[in-house]
JSON list of C-alpha atoms in Angstrom, two decimals:
[
{"chain": "A", "resi": 1, "resn": "MET", "atom": "CA", "xyz": [6.86, -3.20, -28.72]},
{"chain": "A", "resi": 2, "resn": "THR", "atom": "CA", "xyz": [5.56, -5.54, -26.05]},
{"chain": "A", "resi": 3, "resn": "THR", "atom": "CA", "xyz": [2.83, -8.02, -26.89]},
{"chain": "A", "resi": 4, "resn": "ILE", "atom": "CA", "xyz": [0.60, -9.55, -24.23]},
{"chain": "A", "resi": 5, "resn": "ARG", "atom": "CA", "xyz": [-0.26, -13.16, -24.97]},
{"chain": "A", "resi": 6, "resn": "PRO", "atom": "CA", "xyz": [-1.15, -16.40, -23.19]},
{"chain": "A", "resi": 7, "resn": "PHE", "atom": "CA", "xyz": [1.68, -18.32, -21.55]},
{"chain": "A", "resi": 8, "resn": "HIS", "atom": "CA", "xyz": [3.08, -21.31, -23.46]},
{"chain": "A", "resi": 9, "resn": "PRO", "atom": "CA", "xyz": [4.90, -24.17, -21.68]},
{"chain": "A", "resi": 10, "resn": "ALA", "atom": "CA", "xyz": [8.07, -23.21, -23.59]},
{"chain": "A", "resi": 11, "resn": "ASP", "atom": "CA", "xyz": [8.00, -19.92, -21.59]},
{"chain": "A", "resi": 12, "resn": "THR", "atom": "CA", "xyz": [8.50, -21.71, -18.26]},
{"chain": "A", "resi": 13, "resn": "GLU", "atom": "CA", "xyz": [12.22, -21.08, -17.71]},
{"chain": "A", "resi": 14, "resn": "ALA", "atom": "CA", "xyz": [11.97, -17.45, -18.82]},
{"chain": "A", "resi": 15, "resn": "VAL", "atom": "CA", "xyz": [8.99, -16.82, -16.52]},
{"chain": "A", "resi": 16, "resn": "VAL", "atom": "CA", "xyz": [10.65, -18.46, -13.51]},
{"chain": "A", "resi": 17, "resn": "ALA", "atom": "CA", "xyz": [13.79, -16.41, -14.16]},
{"chain": "A", "resi": 18, "resn": "LEU", "atom": "CA", "xyz": [11.64, -13.25, -14.35]},
{"chain": "A", "resi": 19, "resn": "TRP", "atom": "CA", "xyz": [9.92, -14.10, -11.06]},
{"chain": "A", "resi": 20, "resn": "ARG", "atom": "CA", "xyz": [13.33, -14.63, -9.46]},
{"chain": "A", "resi": 21, "resn": "ARG", "atom": "CA", "xyz": [14.59, -11.24, -10.72]},
{"chain": "A", "resi": 22, "resn": "CYS", "atom": "CA", "xyz": [11.44, -9.66, -9.28]},
{"chain": "A", "resi": 23, "resn": "GLY", "atom": "CA", "xyz": [11.78, -11.37, -5.88]},
{"chain": "A", "resi": 24, "resn": "LEU", "atom": "CA", "xyz": [8.53, -13.31, -6.22]},
{"chain": "A", "resi": 25, "resn": "VAL", "atom": "CA", "xyz": [9.91, -16.79, -5.61]},
{"chain": "A", "resi": 26, "resn": "HIS", "atom": "CA", "xyz": [9.51, -17.82, -1.99]},
{"chain": "A", "resi": 27, "resn": "PRO", "atom": "CA", "xyz": [10.92, -21.01, -0.42]},
{"chain": "A", "resi": 28, "resn": "ASN", "atom": "CA", "xyz": [7.40, -22.23, 0.38]},
{"chain": "A", "resi": 29, "resn": "ASN", "atom": "CA", "xyz": [6.27, -21.98, -3.24]},
{"chain": "A", "resi": 30, "resn": "ASP", "atom": "CA", "xyz": [7.91, -24.00, -5.98]},
{"chain": "A", "resi": 31, "resn": "PRO", "atom": "CA", "xyz": [7.41, -21.84, -9.09]},
{"chain": "A", "resi": 32, "resn": "TYR", "atom": "CA", "xyz": [7.37, -24.89, -11.37]},
{"chain": "A", "resi": 33, "resn": "LYS", "atom": "CA", "xyz": [4.59, -26.48, -9.33]},
{"chain": "A", "resi": 34, "resn": "ASP", "atom": "CA", "xyz": [2.68, -23.18, -9.34]},
{"chain": "A", "resi": 35, "resn": "ILE", "atom": "CA", "xyz": [2.92, -23.05, -13.13]},
{"chain": "A", "resi": 36, "resn": "ALA", "atom": "CA", "xyz": [1.77, -26.67, -13.43]},
{"chain": "A", "resi": 37, "resn": "ARG", "atom": "CA", "xyz": [-1.18, -25.93, -11.14]},
{"chain": "A", "resi": 38, "resn": "LYS", "atom": "CA", "xyz": [-2.19, -22.90, -13.21]},
{"chain": "A", "resi": 39, "resn": "MET", "atom": "CA", "xyz": [-1.97, -24.89, -16.41]},
{"chain": "A", "resi": 40, "resn": "ARG", "atom": "CA", "xyz": [-4.72, -27.16, -15.02]},
{"chain": "A", "resi": 41, "resn": "VAL", "atom": "CA", "xyz": [-7.09, -24.27, -14.23]},
{"chain": "A", "resi": 42, "resn": "ARG", "atom": "CA", "xyz": [-7.86, -21.62, -16.86]},
{"chain": "A", "resi": 43, "resn": "PRO", "atom": "CA", "xyz": [-4.41, -21.68, -18.45]},
{"chain": "A", "resi": 44, "resn": "GLU", "atom": "CA", "xyz": [-5.52, -18.96, -20.87]},
{"chain": "A", "resi": 45, "resn": "TRP", "atom": "CA", "xyz": [-5.51, -16.64, -17.86]},
{"chain": "A", "resi": 46, "resn": "PHE", "atom": "CA", "xyz": [-1.77, -16.93, -17.43]},
{"chain": "A", "resi": 47, "resn": "LEU", "atom": "CA", "xyz": [-0.40, -14.05, -19.51]},
{"chain": "A", "resi": 48, "resn": "VAL", "atom": "CA", "xyz": [3.08, -12.97, -20.48]},
{"chain": "A", "resi": 49, "resn": "GLY", "atom": "CA", "xyz": [4.45, -9.78, -21.94]},
{"chain": "A", "resi": 50, "resn": "GLU", "atom": "CA", "xyz": [6.88, -10.51, -24.76]},
{"chain": "A", "resi": 51, "resn": "ASP", "atom": "CA", "xyz": [9.23, -8.01, -26.40]},
{"chain": "A", "resi": 52, "resn": "GLU", "atom": "CA", "xyz": [11.39, -9.21, -29.29]},
{"chain": "A", "resi": 53, "resn": "GLU", "atom": "CA", "xyz": [10.90, -12.84, -28.20]},
{"chain": "A", "resi": 54, "resn": "GLU", "atom": "CA", "xyz": [11.95, -12.05, -24.61]},
{"chain": "A", "resi": 55, "resn": "ILE", "atom": "CA", "xyz": [9.55, -12.56, -21.71]},
{"chain": "A", "resi": 56, "resn": "VAL", "atom": "CA", "xyz": [9.55, -9.26, -19.83]},
{"chain": "A", "resi": 57, "resn": "ALA", "atom": "CA", "xyz": [6.33, -9.54, -17.80]},
{"chain": "A", "resi": 58, "resn": "ALA", "atom": "CA", "xyz": [3.81, -12.07, -16.53]},
{"chain": "A", "resi": 59, "resn": "VAL", "atom": "CA", "xyz": [0.61, -12.38, -14.52]},
{"chain": "A", "resi": 60, "resn": "MET", "atom": "CA", "xyz": [-1.62, -15.21, -13.31]},
{"chain": "A", "resi": 61, "resn": "ILE", "atom": "CA", "xyz": [-5.32, -14.40, -13.07]},
{"chain": "A", "resi": 62, "resn": "GLY", "atom": "CA", "xyz": [-7.83, -16.38, -11.06]},
{"chain": "A", "resi": 63, "resn": "TYR", "atom": "CA", "xyz": [-11.57, -16.34, -10.43]},
{"chain": "A", "resi": 64, "resn": "GLU", "atom": "CA", "xyz": [-13.66, -18.77, -8.44]},
{"chain": "A", "resi": 65, "resn": "GLY", "atom": "CA", "xyz": [-17.02, -17.08, -8.96]},
{"chain": "A", "resi": 66, "resn": "HIS", "atom": "CA", "xyz": [-16.80, -14.71, -6.01]},
{"chain": "A", "resi": 67, "resn": "ARG", "atom": "CA", "xyz": [-13.45, -12.89, -6.14]},
{"chain": "A", "resi": 68, "resn": "GLY", "atom": "CA", "xyz": [-10.88, -12.38, -8.81]},
{"chain": "A", "resi": 69, "resn": "TRP", "atom": "CA", "xyz": [-7.23, -12.81, -7.93]},
{"chain": "A", "resi": 70, "resn": "ILE", "atom": "CA", "xyz": [-4.02, -11.36, -9.30]},
{"chain": "A", "resi": 71, "resn": "ASN", "atom": "CA", "xyz": [-0.97, -13.55, -8.67]},
{"chain": "A", "resi": 72, "resn": "TYR", "atom": "CA", "xyz": [2.65, -13.34, -9.72]},
{"chain": "A", "resi": 73, "resn": "LEU", "atom": "CA", "xyz": [2.33, -9.98, -11.50]},
{"chain": "A", "resi": 74, "resn": "ALA", "atom": "CA", "xyz": [5.92, -9.29, -12.53]},
{"chain": "A", "resi": 75, "resn": "VAL", "atom": "CA", "xyz": [7.67, -6.82, -14.79]},
{"chain": "A", "resi": 76, "resn": "ASP", "atom": "CA", "xyz": [11.38, -7.08, -15.47]},
{"chain": "A", "resi": 77, "resn": "PRO", "atom": "CA", "xyz": [13.07, -4.45, -13.28]},
{"chain": "A", "resi": 78, "resn": "ALA", "atom": "CA", "xyz": [14.77, -2.93, -16.36]},
{"chain": "A", "resi": 79, "resn": "ARG", "atom": "CA", "xyz": [11.34, -2.44, -18.02]},
{"chain": "A", "resi": 80, "resn": "ARG", "atom": "CA", "xyz": [9.42, -0.89, -15.15]},
{"chain": "A", "resi": 81, "resn": "ARG", "atom": "CA", "xyz": [7.77, 2.53, -15.17]},
{"chain": "A", "resi": 82, "resn": "HIS", "atom": "CA", "xyz": [6.77, 2.29, -18.83]},
{"chain": "A", "resi": 83, "resn": "GLY", "atom": "CA", "xyz": [3.18, 1.11, -18.38]},
{"chain": "A", "resi": 84, "resn": "LEU", "atom": "CA", "xyz": [3.67, -2.62, -18.87]},
{"chain": "A", "resi": 85, "resn": "GLY", "atom": "CA", "xyz": [2.45, -3.53, -15.38]},
{"chain": "A", "resi": 86, "resn": "ARG", "atom": "CA", "xyz": [-0.59, -1.31, -15.85]},
{"chain": "A", "resi": 87, "resn": "SER", "atom": "CA", "xyz": [-1.27, -2.96, -19.23]},
{"chain": "A", "resi": 88, "resn": "LEU", "atom": "CA", "xyz": [-1.18, -6.45, -17.71]},
{"chain": "A", "resi": 89, "resn": "LEU", "atom": "CA", "xyz": [-3.41, -5.32, -14.86]},
{"chain": "A", "resi": 90, "resn": "ALA", "atom": "CA", "xyz": [-5.87, -3.72, -17.29]},
{"chain": "A", "resi": 91, "resn": "GLU", "atom": "CA", "xyz": [-6.07, -6.95, -19.31]},
{"chain": "A", "resi": 92, "resn": "ALA", "atom": "CA", "xyz": [-6.64, -8.94, -16.12]},
{"chain": "A", "resi": 93, "resn": "GLU", "atom": "CA", "xyz": [-9.42, -6.56, -15.12]},
{"chain": "A", "resi": 94, "resn": "ARG", "atom": "CA", "xyz": [-10.97, -6.80, -18.59]},
{"chain": "A", "resi": 95, "resn": "LEU", "atom": "CA", "xyz": [-11.04, -10.61, -18.43]},
{"chain": "A", "resi": 96, "resn": "LEU", "atom": "CA", "xyz": [-12.47, -10.61, -14.91]},
{"chain": "A", "resi": 97, "resn": "ARG", "atom": "CA", "xyz": [-15.16, -8.03, -15.70]},
{"chain": "A", "resi": 98, "resn": "ALA", "atom": "CA", "xyz": [-16.23, -10.11, -18.70]},
{"chain": "A", "resi": 99, "resn": "GLU", "atom": "CA", "xyz": [-16.86, -13.01, -16.28]},
{"chain": "A", "resi": 100, "resn": "GLY", "atom": "CA", "xyz": [-18.97, -10.84, -13.97]},
{"chain": "A", "resi": 101, "resn": "CYS", "atom": "CA", "xyz": [-16.31, -10.50, -11.29]},
{"chain": "A", "resi": 102, "resn": "ALA", "atom": "CA", "xyz": [-17.17, -7.77, -8.81]},
{"chain": "A", "resi": 103, "resn": "LYS", "atom": "CA", "xyz": [-13.91, -7.51, -6.83]},
{"chain": "A", "resi": 104, "resn": "ILE", "atom": "CA", "xyz": [-10.25, -8.31, -7.28]},
{"chain": "A", "resi": 105, "resn": "ASN", "atom": "CA", "xyz": [-8.00, -9.42, -4.43]},
{"chain": "A", "resi": 106, "resn": "LEU", "atom": "CA", "xyz": [-4.25, -9.72, -4.32]},
{"chain": "A", "resi": 107, "resn": "GLN", "atom": "CA", "xyz": [-1.57, -10.17, -1.73]},
{"chain": "A", "resi": 108, "resn": "VAL", "atom": "CA", "xyz": [1.66, -8.20, -1.41]},
{"chain": "A", "resi": 109, "resn": "ARG", "atom": "CA", "xyz": [4.34, -8.62, 1.21]},
{"chain": "A", "resi": 110, "resn": "ALA", "atom": "CA", "xyz": [4.10, -5.64, 3.57]},
{"chain": "A", "resi": 111, "resn": "SER", "atom": "CA", "xyz": [7.80, -4.89, 3.07]},
{"chain": "A", "resi": 112, "resn": "ASN", "atom": "CA", "xyz": [7.37, -4.45, -0.71]},
{"chain": "A", "resi": 113, "resn": "THR", "atom": "CA", "xyz": [6.55, -0.74, -0.56]},
{"chain": "A", "resi": 114, "resn": "ALA", "atom": "CA", "xyz": [7.19, -0.02, -4.26]},
{"chain": "A", "resi": 115, "resn": "VAL", "atom": "CA", "xyz": [4.66, -2.64, -5.32]},
{"chain": "A", "resi": 116, "resn": "LEU", "atom": "CA", "xyz": [2.16, -1.44, -2.73]},
{"chain": "A", "resi": 117, "resn": "GLU", "atom": "CA", "xyz": [2.41, 2.03, -4.25]},
{"chain": "A", "resi": 118, "resn": "PHE", "atom": "CA", "xyz": [1.91, 0.61, -7.76]},
{"chain": "A", "resi": 119, "resn": "TYR", "atom": "CA", "xyz": [-1.34, -1.07, -6.70]},
{"chain": "A", "resi": 120, "resn": "ARG", "atom": "CA", "xyz": [-2.55, 2.00, -4.79]},
{"chain": "A", "resi": 121, "resn": "ALA", "atom": "CA", "xyz": [-2.01, 4.09, -7.92]},
{"chain": "A", "resi": 122, "resn": "ALA", "atom": "CA", "xyz": [-4.08, 1.51, -9.84]},
{"chain": "A", "resi": 123, "resn": "GLY", "atom": "CA", "xyz": [-7.00, 1.97, -7.42]},
{"chain": "A", "resi": 124, "resn": "PHE", "atom": "CA", "xyz": [-6.38, -0.89, -4.99]},
{"chain": "A", "resi": 125, "resn": "LEU", "atom": "CA", "xyz": [-6.81, -0.18, -1.29]},
{"chain": "A", "resi": 126, "resn": "PRO", "atom": "CA", "xyz": [-5.95, -2.27, 1.76]},
{"chain": "A", "resi": 127, "resn": "ASP", "atom": "CA", "xyz": [-8.88, -4.35, 2.99]},
{"chain": "A", "resi": 128, "resn": "ASP", "atom": "CA", "xyz": [-9.57, -4.53, 6.71]},
{"chain": "A", "resi": 129, "resn": "VAL", "atom": "CA", "xyz": [-8.96, -8.27, 6.79]},
{"chain": "A", "resi": 130, "resn": "ILE", "atom": "CA", "xyz": [-6.32, -10.71, 7.91]},
{"chain": "A", "resi": 131, "resn": "SER", "atom": "CA", "xyz": [-5.03, -12.97, 5.18]},
{"chain": "A", "resi": 132, "resn": "MET", "atom": "CA", "xyz": [-4.88, -16.54, 6.40]},
{"chain": "A", "resi": 133, "resn": "GLY", "atom": "CA", "xyz": [-3.64, -19.61, 4.64]},
{"chain": "A", "resi": 134, "resn": "LYS", "atom": "CA", "xyz": [-3.26, -23.32, 5.12]},
{"chain": "A", "resi": 135, "resn": "ARG", "atom": "CA", "xyz": [-0.85, -25.39, 3.05]},
{"chain": "A", "resi": 136, "resn": "LEU", "atom": "CA", "xyz": [-2.43, -28.49, 1.61]},
{"chain": "A", "resi": 137, "resn": "GLU", "atom": "CA", "xyz": [0.73, -29.52, -0.22]},
{"chain": "A", "resi": 138, "resn": "ARG", "atom": "CA", "xyz": [4.31, -28.72, 0.73]},
{"chain": "A", "resi": 139, "resn": "ASP", "atom": "CA", "xyz": [6.45, -27.30, -2.05]},
{"chain": "A", "resi": 140, "resn": "ASP", "atom": "CA", "xyz": [9.64, -26.85, -0.05]},
{"chain": "A", "resi": 141, "resn": "GLY", "atom": "CA", "xyz": [10.66, -30.49, -0.07]}
]
């Protein structure tokens, strides 16, 4: 049985390995720096799914008072299609609703069609916006 709990620093290597298996690590984002950043801001909103002491899922949740954000939602490929991703998403929504959050945003690479379908099935729809970003700190060396 999988338990959802807050991330602990001892989970770092297992979470980074999970993100790598799920294709979430990008050259522009150092996963260790991303974890360190999250640990400075609402670390209790960094959740992992643990099954028999193995990290099989993770999600980072954010909220700045206007929009909630889902980042790095990952489920081990061998554990998909059993409701674990939906459980993590439901817990994220519960936490955000409790804070008064009215809308959740997330970003998915356009080529990741399976994940796009997962979010559509969970009630997410594409927004008519262009996502823009500006790096304030380089992670790629």
